[in-house]
Amino acid sequence: MKRRNFIKVAGAGSLATIITPGLTHCIPAKKSKSFEGHIFEKLPFSYSDLEPYIDAETMELHYDKHHRGYFNKFITEIKGSELEKTPLRDIFKNINKHSAGIRNNGGGYYNHSLFWNNLNPNSGEPSAELSLAINESFGSLEAFKEAFFTEAKTQFGSGWAWLVLDENKHLKVGNTPNQDNPLMPVSDIKGIPLIALDVWEHAYYLNYENKRADYINAFWNVINWREINIRFEGALNGDWKG
Ligand code: MN
């Protein structure tokens, strides 16, 4: 993590809150999380904070049942193996060597952690640097949103839509099925994830039923640009944690 961001975050809570992994509740745009320790993080907001765009019941089920389920199954899969101490990026890099359980549950664990942290009721705006990169890659912020919408809308069945920084430091949008992600070689889109949007039906069906398009459009009201700005800055230096 960047020292500057840590200091900024440290001012928002007690020291105990900052240094204890998992106890980061209500601290926005943090960089203090560590995936190496395979920690089930607390949500950075409360279940109802994203209403009316994402309802509290969906948030509770999604976080406490779905996400926790992926995490628990992943931990069961890796228990007693060297993967307990292997960073997720390295697990994903060699995903073909691992079981379907590790691919699906490890992906589900990581993807949802990214997702919660790129949501916030006070969404902020893209930094000057990120805006420039968006304009270079897509022409405008609106054109980017349209391209991202198309990826989210056209992912057949369950999956995710992504904005990534690829190995040539270009921004790209794409989608993945199931719980795959752009850190896995099996993914069509590869790069460091900057934005993750869950388009599984469990992410929206209670509130939006079959209207996935309405859910995607609502996402822009609760996107956490401050976190994405930090991820972009990190990704330029190869920092995969965002
Ligand atoms: Mn989900």
XYZ file of N, CA and C and ligand atoms in Angstrom:
727
model
N 0.819 -1.203 0.000
C 0.000 0.000 0.000
C 0.852 1.252 0.000
N 0.270 2.311 -0.506
C 0.962 3.591 -0.522
C 0.880 4.227 0.869
N 2.023 4.685 1.342
C 2.091 5.273 2.679
C 1.107 6.441 2.806
N 1.051 7.250 1.756
C 0.193 8.424 1.765
C -1.266 8.028 2.025
N -1.711 6.959 1.365
C -3.091 6.527 1.535
C -3.320 5.944 2.919
N -2.308 5.256 3.414
C -2.437 4.681 4.749
C -2.639 5.785 5.768
N -1.852 6.840 5.627
C -1.945 7.948 6.583
C -3.318 8.605 6.493
N -3.785 8.750 5.245
C -5.085 9.358 5.043
C -6.174 8.518 5.729
N -6.089 7.190 5.550
C -7.058 6.287 6.141
C -6.913 6.248 7.656
N -5.649 6.291 8.123
C -5.400 6.152 9.554
C -6.090 7.248 10.354
N -6.280 8.393 9.735
C -6.937 9.485 10.434
C -8.419 9.237 10.660
N -8.971 8.222 9.960
C -10.413 8.011 10.002
C -10.850 7.044 11.105
N -9.918 6.408 11.790
C -10.351 5.449 12.801
C -9.282 5.247 13.852
N -9.603 4.419 14.812
C -8.633 4.175 15.866
C -7.492 3.322 15.350
N -6.373 3.336 16.041
C -5.207 2.558 15.628
C -5.551 1.074 15.595
N -6.327 0.635 16.600
C -6.698 -0.786 16.661
C -7.477 -1.184 15.416
N -8.331 -0.283 14.954
C -9.125 -0.570 13.762
C -8.220 -0.726 12.550
N -7.210 0.107 12.482
C -6.347 0.111 11.303
C -5.447 -1.112 11.248
N -4.875 -1.485 12.382
C -3.856 -2.530 12.319
C -4.412 -3.941 12.452
N -5.687 -4.068 12.761
C -6.255 -5.404 12.902
C -6.917 -5.820 11.598
N -6.386 -6.839 10.906
C -6.990 -7.252 9.643
C -8.448 -7.629 9.834
N -9.274 -7.201 8.931
C -10.685 -7.554 9.009
C -11.520 -6.545 9.768
N -10.890 -5.730 10.601
C -11.654 -4.732 11.366
C -11.542 -3.366 10.697
N -12.022 -3.302 9.482
C -11.884 -2.068 8.723
C -13.253 -1.497 8.367
N -14.253 -1.829 9.181
C -15.623 -1.427 8.895
C -15.758 0.084 8.732
N -16.444 0.481 7.677
C -16.781 1.884 7.428
C -15.581 2.755 7.077
N -14.456 2.188 6.766
C -13.324 2.997 6.311
C -13.266 2.901 4.794
N -13.524 4.005 4.096
C -13.594 3.936 2.644
C -12.219 3.945 1.973
N -12.184 3.467 0.758
C -11.025 3.616 -0.130
C -9.717 3.216 0.527
N -9.752 2.110 1.248
C -8.540 1.717 1.968
C -7.619 0.888 1.080
N -6.367 0.857 1.453
C -5.428 -0.029 0.778
C -4.804 -0.987 1.777
N -5.394 -1.102 2.933
C -4.773 -1.873 4.006
C -5.100 -3.358 3.950
N -5.982 -3.769 3.033
C -6.352 -5.180 3.010
C -5.222 -6.030 2.433
N -5.182 -7.261 2.861
C -4.168 -8.178 2.359
C -4.835 -9.463 1.937
N -4.626 -9.869 0.685
C -5.212 -11.125 0.245
C -4.305 -12.296 0.581
N -3.044 -12.031 0.889
C -2.123 -13.130 1.190
C -2.565 -13.927 2.403
N -3.176 -13.221 3.359
C -3.605 -13.892 4.583
C -4.944 -14.593 4.442
N -5.610 -14.472 3.286
C -6.920 -15.071 3.047
C -7.892 -14.711 4.168
N -8.194 -13.445 4.251
C -9.043 -12.902 5.310
C -10.440 -12.610 4.763
N -11.462 -12.979 5.526
C -12.829 -12.591 5.176
C -13.079 -11.204 5.764
N -13.072 -10.222 4.880
C -13.143 -8.833 5.336
C -14.552 -8.419 5.732
N -14.612 -7.446 6.639
C -15.898 -6.811 6.920
C -16.271 -5.913 5.746
N -17.565 -5.715 5.573
C -18.020 -4.787 4.536
C -17.575 -3.367 4.883
N -17.178 -2.567 3.892
C -16.770 -1.186 4.186
C -17.960 -0.226 4.336
N -19.189 -0.780 4.396
C -20.404 0.040 4.587
C -21.460 -0.892 5.159
N -22.606 -0.326 5.549
C -23.653 -1.197 6.098
C -24.589 -1.663 4.979
N -25.379 -2.688 5.266
C -26.199 -3.320 4.232
C -27.132 -2.342 3.520
N -27.625 -1.340 4.255
C -28.621 -0.438 3.658
C -28.004 0.806 3.013
N -26.697 0.964 3.111
C -26.062 2.210 2.648
C -26.190 2.461 1.144
N -26.386 1.402 0.363
C -26.406 1.575 -1.091
C -27.821 1.692 -1.650
N -28.815 1.694 -0.742
C -30.202 1.852 -1.205
C -30.396 3.244 -1.787
N -31.256 3.430 -2.785
C -32.152 2.416 -3.358
C -31.502 1.606 -4.493
N -30.238 1.831 -4.744
C -29.629 1.228 -5.941
C -29.340 -0.259 -5.741
N -28.848 -0.600 -4.536
C -28.704 -2.013 -4.162
C -29.351 -2.147 -2.783
N -30.373 -2.987 -2.700
C -31.183 -3.063 -1.475
C -30.479 -3.853 -0.376
N -30.897 -3.565 0.877
C -30.238 -4.142 2.056
C -30.357 -5.669 2.096
N -31.511 -6.187 1.684
C -31.708 -7.639 1.739
C -30.752 -8.349 0.774
N -30.623 -7.782 -0.411
C -29.672 -8.351 -1.380
C -28.257 -8.279 -0.832
N -27.900 -7.127 -0.245
C -26.538 -6.971 0.280
C -26.243 -7.993 1.367
N -27.225 -8.190 2.269
C -26.983 -9.119 3.386
C -26.812 -10.550 2.877
N -27.723 -10.974 1.999
C -27.614 -12.333 1.445
C -26.324 -12.499 0.657
N -26.028 -11.477 -0.142
C -24.875 -11.562 -1.045
C -23.563 -11.644 -0.256
N -23.454 -10.806 0.755
C -22.217 -10.776 1.554
C -22.164 -11.947 2.538
N -23.236 -12.094 3.315
C -23.172 -13.023 4.448
C -23.387 -14.484 4.046
N -24.091 -14.718 2.956
C -24.310 -16.106 2.501
C -23.398 -16.452 1.329
N -23.533 -15.701 0.236
C -22.777 -16.056 -0.974
C -21.272 -15.864 -0.779
N -20.879 -14.643 -0.410
C -19.444 -14.378 -0.294
C -18.816 -15.249 0.791
N -19.489 -15.325 1.933
C -18.949 -16.136 3.029
C -18.845 -17.607 2.615
N -19.812 -18.059 1.832
C -19.779 -19.431 1.340
C -18.563 -19.693 0.459
N -18.282 -18.780 -0.465
C -17.102 -18.932 -1.325
C -15.834 -18.966 -0.472
N -15.770 -18.049 0.482
C -14.568 -17.968 1.327
C -14.378 -19.266 2.118
N -15.437 -19.711 2.781
C -15.324 -20.919 3.612
C -14.946 -22.140 2.787
N -15.543 -22.264 1.600
C -15.225 -23.420 0.740
C -13.786 -23.328 0.240
N -13.344 -22.126 -0.074
C -11.962 -21.940 -0.523
C -10.983 -22.353 0.573
N -11.259 -21.900 1.797
C -10.376 -22.245 2.919
C -10.351 -23.763 3.133
N -11.518 -24.401 3.009
C -11.570 -25.867 3.139
C -10.721 -26.535 2.061
N -10.795 -26.006 0.834
C -10.040 -26.584 -0.294
C -8.526 -26.506 -0.082
N -8.061 -25.403 0.498
C -6.602 -25.191 0.583
C -6.028 -25.621 1.930
N -6.871 -26.032 2.841
C -6.430 -26.345 4.203
C -5.298 -27.381 4.199
N -4.233 -27.066 4.908
C -3.121 -27.996 5.040
C -2.161 -27.995 3.870
N -2.445 -27.210 2.816
C -1.549 -27.166 1.654
C -0.754 -25.867 1.665
N 0.220 -25.803 0.770
C 1.048 -24.593 0.669
C 0.226 -23.383 0.197
N -0.946 -23.650 -0.365
C -1.782 -22.556 -0.859
C -2.314 -21.678 0.272
N -2.272 -22.198 1.497
C -2.696 -21.369 2.636
C -1.868 -20.096 2.725
N -0.618 -20.192 2.269
C 0.264 -19.023 2.361
C 0.625 -18.464 0.987
N -0.049 -18.925 -0.049
C 0.252 -18.451 -1.406
C -0.644 -17.263 -1.741
N -0.068 -16.168 -2.205
C -0.911 -15.030 -2.602
C -1.916 -15.453 -3.684
N -3.109 -14.885 -3.619
C -4.140 -15.258 -4.593
C -3.679 -15.043 -6.029
N -2.907 -13.998 -6.257
C -2.483 -13.741 -7.640
C -1.684 -14.924 -8.188
N -0.865 -15.528 -7.334
C -0.073 -16.680 -7.772
C -0.952 -17.920 -7.947
N -1.945 -18.053 -7.096
C -2.900 -19.164 -7.265
C -3.635 -19.004 -8.597
N -4.086 -17.773 -8.870
C -4.826 -17.526 -10.118
C -3.936 -17.709 -11.346
N -2.673 -17.311 -11.231
C -1.734 -17.415 -12.356
C -1.582 -18.872 -12.791
N -1.667 -19.785 -11.847
C -1.513 -21.221 -12.131
C -2.832 -21.970 -11.956
N -3.919 -21.299 -12.285
C -5.240 -21.852 -11.941
C -5.496 -23.212 -12.601
N -4.873 -23.460 -13.747
C -5.081 -24.742 -14.428
C -4.521 -25.929 -13.647
N -3.613 -25.650 -12.724
C -3.027 -26.738 -11.924
C -3.890 -27.080 -10.711
N -4.892 -26.258 -10.457
C -5.685 -26.442 -9.248
C -7.083 -26.989 -9.568
N -7.771 -27.387 -8.514
C -9.098 -27.994 -8.680
C -10.138 -26.946 -9.091
N -11.260 -27.462 -9.601
C -12.378 -26.574 -9.941
C -12.865 -25.862 -8.686
N -12.784 -26.519 -7.544
C -13.221 -25.907 -6.284
C -12.381 -24.693 -5.929
N -11.080 -24.793 -6.166
C -10.198 -23.651 -5.883
C -10.452 -22.528 -6.877
N -10.642 -22.884 -8.135
C -10.919 -21.861 -9.163
C -12.228 -21.124 -8.862
N -13.282 -21.878 -8.582
C -14.597 -21.250 -8.386
C -14.689 -20.496 -7.054
N -14.189 -21.113 -5.995
C -14.335 -20.486 -4.671
C -13.260 -19.446 -4.396
N -12.043 -19.675 -4.898
C -10.999 -18.654 -4.785
C -11.377 -17.426 -5.593
N -11.907 -17.663 -6.792
C -12.385 -16.546 -7.621
C -13.531 -15.819 -6.945
N -14.481 -16.592 -6.406
C -15.630 -15.977 -5.746
C -15.222 -15.155 -4.541
N -14.251 -15.649 -3.813
C -13.735 -14.920 -2.638
C -13.086 -13.590 -3.068
N -12.165 -13.652 -3.997
C -11.432 -12.453 -4.419
C -12.339 -11.461 -5.165
N -13.143 -11.963 -6.096
C -13.982 -11.072 -6.901
C -14.940 -10.261 -6.022
N -15.528 -10.921 -5.033
C -16.470 -10.195 -4.162
C -15.744 -9.177 -3.279
N -14.538 -9.501 -2.822
C -13.780 -8.509 -2.038
C -13.521 -7.259 -2.874
N -13.154 -7.465 -4.137
C -12.961 -6.321 -5.032
C -14.265 -5.547 -5.206
N -15.339 -6.300 -5.397
C -16.643 -5.703 -5.679
C -17.108 -4.805 -4.531
N -17.069 -5.311 -3.295
C -17.526 -4.490 -2.159
C -16.714 -3.206 -2.077
N -15.430 -3.323 -2.311
C -14.586 -2.139 -2.154
C -14.693 -1.166 -3.318
N -15.258 -1.614 -4.453
C -15.506 -0.608 -5.500
C -16.968 -0.126 -5.504
N -17.627 -0.323 -4.345
C -18.959 0.252 -4.115
C -18.880 1.229 -2.952
N -19.645 2.310 -3.014
C -19.720 3.263 -1.910
C -20.867 4.228 -2.183
N -21.624 4.606 -1.138
C -22.726 5.546 -1.382
C -22.253 6.928 -1.838
N -21.016 7.299 -1.486
C -20.465 8.579 -1.947
C -19.422 8.275 -3.004
N -19.848 8.317 -4.249
C -19.032 7.668 -5.276
C -17.784 8.435 -5.703
N -17.732 9.761 -5.478
C -16.558 10.513 -5.924
C -16.512 10.597 -7.440
N -15.342 10.822 -7.984
C -15.220 10.900 -9.444
C -13.836 10.428 -9.880
N -13.707 10.073 -11.160
C -12.391 9.612 -11.635
C -11.347 10.715 -11.481
N -10.135 10.329 -11.100
C -9.034 11.287 -10.990
C -8.681 11.830 -12.383
N -7.898 12.906 -12.405
C -7.467 13.480 -13.685
C -6.701 12.442 -14.505
N -5.840 11.670 -13.819
C -5.027 10.661 -14.517
C -5.908 9.558 -15.096
N -6.861 9.091 -14.281
C -7.744 8.018 -14.770
C -8.643 8.538 -15.890
N -9.125 9.773 -15.750
C -9.972 10.358 -16.805
C -9.227 10.404 -18.131
N -7.959 10.788 -18.047
C -7.132 10.858 -19.254
C -7.016 9.481 -19.901
N -6.758 8.484 -19.080
C -6.609 7.113 -19.596
C -7.929 6.598 -20.174
N -9.040 6.941 -19.511
C -10.363 6.536 -20.023
C -10.623 7.195 -21.368
N -10.290 8.480 -21.459
C -10.503 9.182 -22.731
C -9.639 8.602 -23.847
N -8.402 8.240 -23.499
C -7.507 7.662 -24.512
C -8.018 6.319 -25.014
N -8.556 5.517 -24.098
C -8.972 4.167 -24.477
C -10.376 4.106 -25.074
N -11.264 4.967 -24.576
C -12.673 4.842 -24.971
C -13.230 6.105 -25.642
N -12.548 7.223 -25.535
C -13.027 8.458 -26.147
C -13.633 9.408 -25.123
N -14.408 8.865 -24.179
C -15.031 9.683 -23.139
C -15.516 8.772 -22.023
N -15.879 9.391 -20.893
C -16.409 8.608 -19.773
C -17.721 7.932 -20.175
N -18.552 8.655 -20.902
C -19.828 8.087 -21.343
C -19.613 6.892 -22.262
N -18.641 7.029 -23.157
C -18.353 5.919 -24.090
C -17.805 4.715 -23.322
N -17.004 4.989 -22.292
C -16.527 3.881 -21.453
C -17.696 3.180 -20.789
N -18.613 3.980 -20.215
C -19.764 3.386 -19.519
C -20.605 2.538 -20.478
N -20.734 2.991 -21.707
C -21.486 2.208 -22.705
C -20.785 0.891 -23.004
N -19.457 0.959 -23.151
C -18.690 -0.260 -23.446
C -18.774 -1.240 -22.276
N -18.677 -0.706 -21.055
C -18.760 -1.545 -19.863
C -20.160 -2.153 -19.745
N -21.178 -1.328 -20.018
C -22.566 -1.796 -19.980
C -22.751 -2.996 -20.910
N -22.199 -2.879 -22.113
C -22.348 -3.959 -23.099
C -21.723 -5.253 -22.586
N -20.545 -5.148 -21.969
C -19.890 -6.346 -21.425
C -20.725 -6.962 -20.300
N -21.278 -6.098 -19.441
C -22.077 -6.586 -18.318
C -23.396 -7.200 -18.794
N -23.985 -6.565 -19.784
C -25.295 -7.012 -20.299
C -25.175 -8.302 -21.083
N -24.096 -8.459 -21.836
C -24.005 -9.586 -22.766
C -23.302 -10.802 -22.178
N -22.793 -10.704 -20.932
C -22.250 -11.909 -20.303
C -23.403 -12.910 -20.155
N -23.325 -14.011 -20.881
C -24.425 -14.980 -20.863
C -24.402 -15.759 -19.557
N -25.530 -15.752 -18.859
C -25.598 -16.467 -17.586
C -24.800 -15.744 -16.521
N -24.220 -16.508 -15.595
C -23.545 -15.920 -14.441
C -22.137 -15.459 -14.783
N -21.718 -14.352 -14.182
C -20.356 -13.896 -14.420
C -20.122 -12.482 -13.949
N -19.091 -11.879 -14.498
C -18.621 -10.572 -14.058
C -18.247 -9.697 -15.246
N -18.405 -8.360 -15.069
C -17.876 -7.389 -16.035
C -16.684 -6.687 -15.386
N -15.709 -6.323 -16.217
C -14.437 -5.800 -15.703
C -13.937 -4.592 -16.476
N -13.267 -3.703 -15.731
C -12.327 -2.754 -16.336
C -10.960 -3.161 -15.808
N -10.007 -3.343 -16.714
C -8.661 -3.740 -16.287
C -7.624 -2.821 -16.905
N -6.443 -2.827 -16.291
C -5.258 -2.247 -16.915
C -4.445 -3.426 -17.443
N -4.268 -3.489 -18.775
C -3.600 -4.658 -19.339
C -2.080 -4.506 -19.280
N -1.364 -5.507 -19.791
C 0.101 -5.502 -19.640
C 0.759 -4.358 -20.413
N 0.046 -3.793 -21.389
C 0.571 -2.634 -22.126
C 0.119 -1.310 -21.506
N -0.438 -1.398 -20.306
C -0.920 -0.223 -19.551
C -2.078 0.478 -20.265
N -2.875 -0.308 -20.971
C -4.080 0.222 -21.602
C -5.306 -0.254 -20.824
N -6.316 0.595 -20.769
C -7.568 0.200 -20.132
C -8.386 -0.635 -21.106
N -8.994 -1.696 -20.567
C -9.841 -2.547 -21.407
C -11.049 -2.992 -20.615
N -12.168 -3.209 -21.298
C -13.339 -3.803 -20.653
C -13.526 -5.219 -21.180
N -14.179 -6.044 -20.380
C -14.452 -7.415 -20.792
C -15.333 -8.095 -19.773
N -15.592 -9.374 -19.995
C -16.373 -10.126 -19.018
C -15.819 -11.531 -18.862
N -16.210 -12.167 -17.762
C -15.784 -13.543 -17.486
C -16.991 -14.335 -17.009
N -17.025 -15.641 -17.302
C -18.106 -16.474 -16.787
C -17.832 -16.912 -15.353
N -18.897 -17.314 -14.671
C -18.793 -17.920 -13.329
C -17.994 -17.022 -12.384
N -16.949 -17.560 -11.729
C -16.132 -16.737 -10.829
C -14.709 -16.562 -11.373
N -14.543 -16.713 -12.679
C -13.228 -16.427 -13.273
C -12.942 -14.932 -13.195
N -11.677 -14.565 -13.299
C -11.309 -13.144 -13.280
C -10.086 -12.887 -14.157
N -9.794 -11.617 -14.417
C -8.723 -11.279 -15.382
C -7.309 -11.626 -14.919
N -7.158 -12.113 -13.678
C -5.835 -12.567 -13.228
C -5.604 -14.029 -13.609
N -6.642 -14.685 -14.150
C -6.519 -16.099 -14.540
C -6.204 -16.196 -16.034
N -5.221 -17.035 -16.397
C -4.892 -17.188 -17.820
C -6.057 -17.721 -18.654
N -7.022 -18.386 -18.014
C -8.181 -18.910 -18.749
C -9.136 -17.797 -19.187
N -8.964 -16.595 -18.640
C -9.870 -15.479 -18.947
C -9.544 -14.874 -20.309
N -10.601 -14.498 -21.060
C -10.380 -13.799 -22.338
C -9.792 -12.417 -22.093
N -10.251 -11.754 -21.042
C -9.697 -10.433 -20.703
C -8.663 -10.621 -19.593
N -7.465 -10.071 -19.829
C -6.386 -10.243 -18.854
C -5.839 -8.879 -18.445
N -5.507 -8.762 -17.167
C -4.951 -7.513 -16.666
C -5.213 -7.385 -15.177
N -4.860 -6.234 -14.637
C -5.103 -5.969 -13.224
C -6.498 -5.354 -13.092
N -7.378 -5.990 -12.316
C -8.757 -5.499 -12.207
C -8.833 -4.118 -11.540
N -9.587 -3.227 -12.169
C -9.839 -1.902 -11.581
C -11.298 -1.785 -11.144
N -12.207 -2.285 -11.974
C -13.630 -2.299 -11.623
C -14.164 -3.704 -11.833
N -14.896 -4.185 -10.822
C -15.566 -5.482 -10.911
C -17.053 -5.264 -10.693
N -17.879 -5.796 -11.591
C -19.328 -5.761 -11.384
C -19.882 -7.181 -11.481
N -20.491 -7.598 -10.399
C -21.104 -8.922 -10.313
C -22.411 -8.898 -11.100
N -22.537 -9.755 -12.117
C -23.808 -9.827 -12.857
C -24.487 -11.188 -12.695
N -24.108 -11.937 -11.653
C -24.886 -13.118 -11.286
C -26.291 -12.654 -10.884
N -27.284 -13.487 -11.117
C -28.651 -13.088 -10.736
C -28.767 -12.810 -9.239
N -27.966 -13.509 -8.409
C -28.068 -13.276 -6.961
C -27.674 -11.853 -6.581
N -26.989 -11.144 -7.486
C -26.544 -9.779 -7.206
C -27.668 -8.757 -7.384
N -28.745 -9.137 -8.097
C -29.752 -8.111 -8.422
C -31.193 -8.607 -8.462
N -31.429 -9.919 -8.414
C -32.754 -10.413 -8.769
C -33.864 -10.009 -7.796
N -33.567 -9.880 -6.508
C -34.596 -9.511 -5.527
C -35.202 -8.150 -5.838
N -34.362 -7.233 -6.278
C -34.812 -5.860 -6.530
C -35.149 -5.609 -8.003
N -34.363 -6.185 -8.886
C -34.499 -5.858 -10.314
C -35.116 -6.995 -11.128
N -35.371 -8.145 -10.478
C -35.870 -9.335 -11.179
C -35.000 -9.598 -12.415
N -35.629 -9.697 -13.593
C -34.829 -10.053 -14.773
C -34.217 -8.843 -15.488
N -34.349 -7.656 -14.881
C -33.898 -6.436 -15.579
C -32.439 -6.120 -15.250
N -31.555 -6.906 -15.776
C -30.126 -6.713 -15.500
C -29.652 -5.319 -15.939
N -30.211 -4.816 -17.024
C -29.791 -3.505 -17.539
C -30.027 -2.406 -16.501
N -31.157 -2.475 -15.783
C -31.451 -1.449 -14.773
C -30.442 -1.504 -13.628
N -30.074 -2.719 -13.262
C -29.059 -2.911 -12.200
C -27.706 -2.348 -12.644
N -27.323 -2.597 -13.866
C -26.026 -2.090 -14.369
C -26.036 -0.561 -14.368
N -27.129 0.021 -14.826
C -27.207 1.489 -14.852
C -27.184 2.070 -13.436
N -27.819 1.377 -12.488
C -27.840 1.854 -11.096
C -26.439 1.819 -10.477
N -25.627 0.892 -10.929
C -24.264 0.717 -10.397
C -23.472 2.028 -10.418
N -23.664 2.843 -11.451
C -22.868 4.084 -11.567
C -23.170 5.068 -10.439
N -24.320 4.900 -9.776
C -24.662 5.781 -8.645
C -23.917 5.418 -7.367
N -23.407 4.204 -7.310
C -22.740 3.755 -6.076
C -21.337 3.231 -6.345
N -20.776 3.581 -7.500
C -19.404 3.157 -7.800
C -18.438 4.004 -6.962
N -17.402 3.378 -6.448
C -16.452 4.056 -5.558
C -15.222 4.511 -6.358
N -15.351 5.671 -6.996
C -14.250 6.145 -7.848
C -12.974 6.379 -7.052
N -13.115 6.746 -5.774
C -11.888 6.980 -4.979
C -11.051 5.715 -4.892
N -11.730 4.576 -4.670
C -11.018 3.292 -4.614
C -10.429 2.941 -5.986
N -11.195 3.206 -7.028
C -10.732 2.853 -8.378
C -9.546 3.727 -8.780
N -9.565 4.992 -8.371
C -8.402 5.863 -8.622
C -7.142 5.289 -7.973
N -7.292 4.781 -6.753
C -6.150 4.199 -6.035
C -5.689 2.907 -6.720
N -6.648 2.097 -7.144
C -6.284 0.860 -7.858
C -5.527 1.184 -9.142
N -5.997 2.213 -9.862
C -5.354 2.584 -11.132
C -3.914 3.020 -10.885
N -3.745 3.863 -9.882
C -2.397 4.342 -9.528
C -1.496 3.163 -9.174
N -2.024 2.223 -8.397
C -1.264 1.036 -8.020
C -0.960 0.153 -9.224
N -1.981 -0.046 -10.070
C -1.825 -0.951 -11.216
C -0.752 -0.455 -12.182
N -0.607 0.863 -12.305
C 0.456 1.409 -13.168
C 1.828 0.945 -12.706
N 1.937 0.640 -11.400
C 3.186 0.139 -10.843
C 3.159 -1.382 -10.637
N 2.155 -2.035 -11.207
C 2.072 -3.493 -11.118
C 1.461 -3.986 -9.833
N 0.873 -3.083 -9.032
C 0.272 -3.470 -7.761
C -1.101 -4.080 -8.047
N -1.225 -5.385 -7.856
C -2.456 -6.085 -8.228
C -3.551 -5.922 -7.201
N -3.195 -5.491 -5.981
C -4.217 -5.411 -4.930
C -5.142 -4.232 -5.146
N -4.713 -3.283 -5.957
C -5.551 -2.135 -6.230
C -5.337 -1.012 -5.250
Mn -21.964 -12.583 -6.184
